[in-house]
PDB file of C-alpha atoms and ligand atoms in Angstrom:
ATOM      1  CA  ARG H   6      94.226  -2.692  40.723  1.00  0.00           C
ATOM      2  CA  LEU H   7      94.130  -0.513  37.665  1.00  0.00           C
ATOM      3  CA  GLN H   8      94.513   2.587  39.765  1.00  0.00           C
ATOM      4  CA  SER H   9      97.670   1.410  41.386  1.00  0.00           C
ATOM      5  CA  VAL H  10      99.231   0.642  38.052  1.00  0.00           C
ATOM      6  CA  TYR H  11      98.289   4.173  37.181  1.00  0.00           C
ATOM      7  CA  ILE H  12      99.932   5.646  40.237  1.00  0.00           C
ATOM      8  CA  LYS H  13     103.044   3.617  39.611  1.00  0.00           C
ATOM      9  CA  HIS H  14     103.136   4.959  36.138  1.00  0.00           C
ATOM     10  CA  THR H  15     102.736   8.425  37.577  1.00  0.00           C
ATOM     11  CA  PHE H  16     105.807   7.982  39.714  1.00  0.00           C
ATOM     12  CA  ILE H  17     107.752   6.971  36.719  1.00  0.00           C
ATOM     13  CA  SER H  18     106.564   9.530  34.258  1.00  0.00           C
ATOM     14  CA  PHE H  19     107.975  12.261  36.455  1.00  0.00           C
ATOM     15  CA  GLN H  20     111.429  11.700  35.339  1.00  0.00           C
ATOM     16  CA  ASP H  21     112.253  14.347  32.858  1.00  0.00           C
ATOM     17  CA  ARG H  22     115.781  13.313  32.614  1.00  0.00           C
ATOM     18  CA  GLU H  23     118.787  14.287  30.589  1.00  0.00           C
ATOM     19  CA  LEU H  24     121.096  11.903  28.787  1.00  0.00           C
ATOM     20  CA  ARG H  25     123.378  10.000  31.101  1.00  0.00           C
ATOM     21  CA  PRO H  26     127.164  10.223  30.636  1.00  0.00           C
ATOM     22  CA  GLU H  27     127.292   6.646  29.341  1.00  0.00           C
ATOM     23  CA  GLU H  28     124.590   7.448  26.791  1.00  0.00           C
ATOM     24  CA  LEU H  29     126.515  10.460  25.571  1.00  0.00           C
ATOM     25  CA  GLU H  30     129.543   8.248  25.302  1.00  0.00           C
ATOM     26  CA  GLU H  31     127.619   5.761  23.187  1.00  0.00           C
ATOM     27  CA  LEU H  32     126.507   8.585  20.918  1.00  0.00           C
ATOM     28  CA  SER H  33     130.010   9.898  20.717  1.00  0.00           C
ATOM     29  CA  SER H  34     131.598   6.600  19.721  1.00  0.00           C
ATOM     30  CA  ALA H  35     128.912   5.865  17.109  1.00  0.00           C
ATOM     31  CA  PHE H  36     129.406   9.365  15.763  1.00  0.00           C
ATOM     32  CA  ALA H  37     133.173   8.962  15.599  1.00  0.00           C
ATOM     33  CA  LEU H  38     132.795   5.802  13.480  1.00  0.00           C
ATOM     34  CA  TYR H  39     131.098   7.685  10.664  1.00  0.00           C
ATOM     35  CA  ALA H  40     132.272  11.242  11.034  1.00  0.00           C
ATOM     36  CA  ARG H  41     134.834  12.850   8.787  1.00  0.00           C
ATOM     37  CA  LYS H  42     136.279  16.063  10.128  1.00  0.00           C
ATOM     38  CA  GLY H  43     133.624  16.172  12.800  1.00  0.00           C
ATOM     39  CA  LEU H  44     130.668  15.824  10.422  1.00  0.00           C
ATOM     40  CA  ILE H  45     128.503  12.925   9.314  1.00  0.00           C
ATOM     41  CA  LYS H  46     127.022  12.995   5.859  1.00  0.00           C
ATOM     42  CA  CYS H  47     123.335  12.546   5.734  1.00  0.00           C
ATOM     43  CA  VAL H  48     123.654   9.370   3.607  1.00  0.00           C
ATOM     44  CA  ASN H  49     125.672   7.683   6.342  1.00  0.00           C
ATOM     45  CA  LEU H  50     123.261   8.453   9.095  1.00  0.00           C
ATOM     46  CA  GLY H  51     121.250   5.261   8.631  1.00  0.00           C
ATOM     47  CA  ASP H  52     124.352   3.094   9.016  1.00  0.00           C
ATOM     48  CA  CYS H  53     125.393   5.059  12.024  1.00  0.00           C
ATOM     49  CA  MET H  54     122.019   4.519  13.662  1.00  0.00           C
ATOM     50  CA  ARG H  55     122.191   0.806  12.941  1.00  0.00           C
ATOM     51  CA  THR H  56     125.553   0.638  14.715  1.00  0.00           C
ATOM     52  CA  MET H  57     123.717   1.880  17.756  1.00  0.00           C
ATOM     53  CA  GLY H  58     121.103  -0.817  17.448  1.00  0.00           C
ATOM     54  CA  TYR H  59     118.373   1.310  15.910  1.00  0.00           C
ATOM     55  CA  MET H  60     116.487   0.071  12.916  1.00  0.00           C
ATOM     56  CA  PRO H  61     115.282   3.223  11.242  1.00  0.00           C
ATOM     57  CA  THR H  62     112.651   2.725   8.554  1.00  0.00           C
ATOM     58  CA  GLU H  63     113.083   4.250   5.117  1.00  0.00           C
ATOM     59  CA  MET H  64     110.461   6.780   6.031  1.00  0.00           C
ATOM     60  CA  GLU H  65     112.280   7.815   9.186  1.00  0.00           C
ATOM     61  CA  LEU H  66     115.519   8.208   7.299  1.00  0.00           C
ATOM     62  CA  ILE H  67     113.873  10.339   4.668  1.00  0.00           C
ATOM     63  CA  GLU H  68     112.352  12.506   7.350  1.00  0.00           C
ATOM     64  CA  LEU H  69     115.635  12.812   9.165  1.00  0.00           C
ATOM     65  CA  SER H  70     117.548  13.699   6.040  1.00  0.00           C
ATOM     66  CA  GLN H  71     114.963  16.312   5.126  1.00  0.00           C
ATOM     67  CA  GLN H  72     115.309  17.759   8.584  1.00  0.00           C
ATOM     68  CA  ILE H  73     119.051  17.705   8.219  1.00  0.00           C
ATOM     69  CA  ASN H  74     119.117  19.094   4.721  1.00  0.00           C
ATOM     70  CA  MET H  75     116.885  21.915   5.656  1.00  0.00           C
ATOM     71  CA  ASN H  76     118.360  22.833   8.969  1.00  0.00           C
ATOM     72  CA  LEU H  77     121.863  21.587   9.051  1.00  0.00           C
ATOM     73  CA  GLY H  78     123.246  21.928   5.550  1.00  0.00           C
ATOM     74  CA  GLY H  79     123.231  18.204   4.707  1.00  0.00           C
ATOM     75  CA  ARG H  80     125.758  17.255   7.341  1.00  0.00           C
ATOM     76  CA  VAL H  81     125.467  16.608  10.999  1.00  0.00           C
ATOM     77  CA  ASP H  82     127.917  17.725  13.611  1.00  0.00           C
ATOM     78  CA  PHE H  83     128.017  16.101  17.017  1.00  0.00           C
ATOM     79  CA  GLU H  84     125.689  18.597  18.591  1.00  0.00           C
ATOM     80  CA  ASP H  85     123.081  18.062  15.876  1.00  0.00           C
ATOM     81  CA  PHE H  86     123.557  14.344  16.208  1.00  0.00           C
ATOM     82  CA  VAL H  87     122.804  14.471  19.912  1.00  0.00           C
ATOM     83  CA  GLU H  88     119.750  16.558  19.158  1.00  0.00           C
ATOM     84  CA  LEU H  89     118.509  13.991  16.648  1.00  0.00           C
ATOM     85  CA  MET H  90     119.363  10.860  18.587  1.00  0.00           C
ATOM     86  CA  GLY H  91     118.963  11.986  22.177  1.00  0.00           C
ATOM     87  CA  PRO H  92     115.160  11.895  22.188  1.00  0.00           C
ATOM     88  CA  LYS H  93     115.231   8.416  20.651  1.00  0.00           C
ATOM     89  CA  MET H  94     117.481   7.148  23.417  1.00  0.00           C
ATOM     90  CA  LEU H  95     115.335   8.693  26.105  1.00  0.00           C
ATOM     91  CA  GLN H  96     112.220   7.244  24.586  1.00  0.00           C
ATOM     92  CA  GLU H  97     113.754   3.815  24.478  1.00  0.00           C
ATOM     93  CA  THR H  98     114.570   3.843  28.167  1.00  0.00           C
ATOM     94  CA  ALA H  99     111.337   5.503  29.235  1.00  0.00           C
ATOM     95  CA  ASP H 100     110.128   2.285  30.821  1.00  0.00           C
ATOM     96  CA  MET H 101     113.353   1.691  32.614  1.00  0.00           C
ATOM     97  CA  ILE H 102     113.864   3.816  35.621  1.00  0.00           C
ATOM     98  CA  GLY H 103     116.786   4.223  37.940  1.00  0.00           C
ATOM     99  CA  VAL H 104     116.528   4.237  41.707  1.00  0.00           C
ATOM    100  CA  LYS H 105     117.688   7.834  41.747  1.00  0.00           C
ATOM    101  CA  GLU H 106     114.855   8.956  39.477  1.00  0.00           C
ATOM    102  CA  LEU H 107     112.427   7.051  41.614  1.00  0.00           C
ATOM    103  CA  ARG H 108     113.741   8.790  44.735  1.00  0.00           C
ATOM    104  CA  ASP H 109     113.347  12.160  43.066  1.00  0.00           C
ATOM    105  CA  ALA H 110     109.789  11.316  42.137  1.00  0.00           C
ATOM    106  CA  PHE H 111     109.123  10.163  45.693  1.00  0.00           C
ATOM    107  CA  LYS H 112     110.331  13.509  47.036  1.00  0.00           C
ATOM    108  CA  GLU H 113     107.859  15.288  44.794  1.00  0.00           C
ATOM    109  CA  PHE H 114     105.067  13.393  46.482  1.00  0.00           C
ATOM    110  CA  ASP H 115     106.417  13.592  50.012  1.00  0.00           C
ATOM    111  CA  SER H 116     105.921  17.320  50.428  1.00  0.00           C
ATOM    112  CA  ASN H 117     106.620  17.503  54.186  1.00  0.00           C
ATOM    113  CA  GLY H 118     109.748  15.418  53.756  1.00  0.00           C
ATOM    114  CA  ASP H 119     109.064  12.870  56.522  1.00  0.00           C
ATOM    115  CA  GLY H 120     109.853   9.963  54.216  1.00  0.00           C
ATOM    116  CA  MET H 121     106.230   8.845  53.992  1.00  0.00           C
ATOM    117  CA  ILE H 122     103.461   9.597  51.568  1.00  0.00           C
ATOM    118  CA  SER H 123     100.111  10.219  53.196  1.00  0.00           C
ATOM    119  CA  VAL H 124      96.678  10.451  51.606  1.00  0.00           C
ATOM    120  CA  PRO H 125      96.645  14.292  51.670  1.00  0.00           C
ATOM    121  CA  GLU H 126     100.104  14.386  50.112  1.00  0.00           C
ATOM    122  CA  LEU H 127      99.044  12.020  47.410  1.00  0.00           C
ATOM    123  CA  ARG H 128      95.973  14.139  46.746  1.00  0.00           C
ATOM    124  CA  GLU H 129      98.055  17.319  46.512  1.00  0.00           C
ATOM    125  CA  ALA H 130     100.585  15.673  44.242  1.00  0.00           C
ATOM    126  CA  MET H 131      97.940  14.350  41.888  1.00  0.00           C
ATOM    127  CA  LYS H 132      96.362  17.767  41.740  1.00  0.00           C
ATOM    128  CA  LYS H 133      99.562  19.706  41.317  1.00  0.00           C
ATOM    129  CA  LEU H 134     101.392  17.370  39.012  1.00  0.00           C
ATOM    130  CA  LEU H 135      98.623  15.807  37.020  1.00  0.00           C
ATOM    131  CA  GLY H 136      95.952  18.431  37.294  1.00  0.00           C
ATOM    132  CA  GLN H 137      93.560  15.764  38.498  1.00  0.00           C
ATOM    133  CA  GLN H 138      91.201  15.661  41.393  1.00  0.00           C
ATOM    134  CA  VAL H 139      90.978  12.175  42.751  1.00  0.00           C
ATOM    135  CA  ALA H 140      88.302  11.077  45.186  1.00  0.00           C
ATOM    136  CA  HIS H 141      89.408  10.410  48.754  1.00  0.00           C
ATOM    137  CA  LYS H 142      88.224   6.825  48.610  1.00  0.00           C
ATOM    138  CA  GLU H 143      90.187   6.230  45.460  1.00  0.00           C
ATOM    139  CA  LEU H 144      93.337   7.717  46.961  1.00  0.00           C
ATOM    140  CA  GLU H 145      92.945   5.457  49.972  1.00  0.00           C
ATOM    141  CA  ASP H 146      92.632   2.452  47.711  1.00  0.00           C
ATOM    142  CA  ILE H 147      95.734   3.419  45.803  1.00  0.00           C
ATOM    143  CA  LEU H 148      97.745   3.878  48.974  1.00  0.00           C
ATOM    144  CA  LYS H 149      96.414   0.678  50.476  1.00  0.00           C
ATOM    145  CA  ASP H 150      97.597  -1.212  47.463  1.00  0.00           C
ATOM    146  CA  ILE H 151     101.128   0.165  47.753  1.00  0.00           C
ATOM    147  CA  ASP H 152     101.225   0.097  51.560  1.00  0.00           C
ATOM    148  CA  LEU H 153     102.682  -3.357  51.984  1.00  0.00           C
ATOM    149  CA  ASN H 154     103.071  -3.351  55.772  1.00  0.00           C
ATOM    150  CA  GLY H 155      99.630  -1.848  56.284  1.00  0.00           C
ATOM    151  CA  ASP H 156     100.632   1.063  58.528  1.00  0.00           C
ATOM    152  CA  GLY H 157      98.511   3.457  56.476  1.00  0.00           C
ATOM    153  CA  ARG H 158     101.396   5.292  54.901  1.00  0.00           C
ATOM    154  CA  VAL H 159     103.723   4.621  52.043  1.00  0.00           C
ATOM    155  CA  ASP H 160     107.483   4.779  52.345  1.00  0.00           C
ATOM    156  CA  PHE H 161     110.110   4.647  49.640  1.00  0.00           C
ATOM    157  CA  GLU H 162     110.756   0.919  49.987  1.00  0.00           C
ATOM    158  CA  GLU H 163     107.100   0.219  49.375  1.00  0.00           C
ATOM    159  CA  VAL H 164     106.998   2.408  46.298  1.00  0.00           C
ATOM    160  CA  TYR H 165     110.138   0.758  45.067  1.00  0.00           C
ATOM    161  CA  SER H 166     108.740  -2.752  45.486  1.00  0.00           C
ATOM    162  CA  SER H 167     105.485  -1.814  43.820  1.00  0.00           C
ATOM    163  CA  VAL H 168     107.183  -0.193  40.913  1.00  0.00           C
ATOM    164  CA  ILE H 169     109.531  -3.060  40.159  1.00  0.00           C
ATOM    165  CA  GLU H 170     106.520  -5.297  39.831  1.00  0.00           C
ATOM    166  CA  VAL H 171     105.522  -3.331  36.769  1.00  0.00           C
ATOM    167  CA  TYR H 172     108.725  -1.910  35.420  1.00  0.00           C
ATOM    168  CA  SER H 173     112.297  -2.955  35.238  1.00  0.00           C
ATOM    169  CA  VAL H 174     114.248  -0.877  37.707  1.00  0.00           C
ATOM    170  CA  GLN H 175     117.938  -0.653  37.086  1.00  0.00           C
TER     171      GLN H 175
HETATM  172 CA1   CA S  21     105.113  12.995  53.992  1.00  0.00          CA
HETATM  173 CA1   CA S  22     103.629   1.342  54.910  1.00  0.00          CA
END
């Protein structure tokens, strides 16, 4: 049971994604609220973050303003803002995965592209992507757990159903 949670997590952790257009838009409108002439003063950054639903601690704000003061001359332009906030947004949605990301992850596993993941493919993927050797028996158990119709192989639908058990898929 534990192993299959692990493999599901593996599928998900593959997404090394960039900000989505709607996330950039959110950043841009929050930025616009506080920016004067295309720059936000460091003292207003906390308020700006709160508009976006973040609750930065005093410590975080101090760290951010030190970063800003040192690197960005005490003001933040939009590019800097994206650099500061982007990772926070990605982190927040790390447990939420889109179907597209899941499909991309599936393709990484399905190396011969037949739409199914077999035991050897799973073994290769674990080795290549995680640097881990997993025992054959263990791999079989993992696949068996995801293989809902019991045909010995795992297709995308099965991965999808297994993953939504554990994570919220958008
Ligand atoms: Ca395959
Ligand atoms: Ca199956």
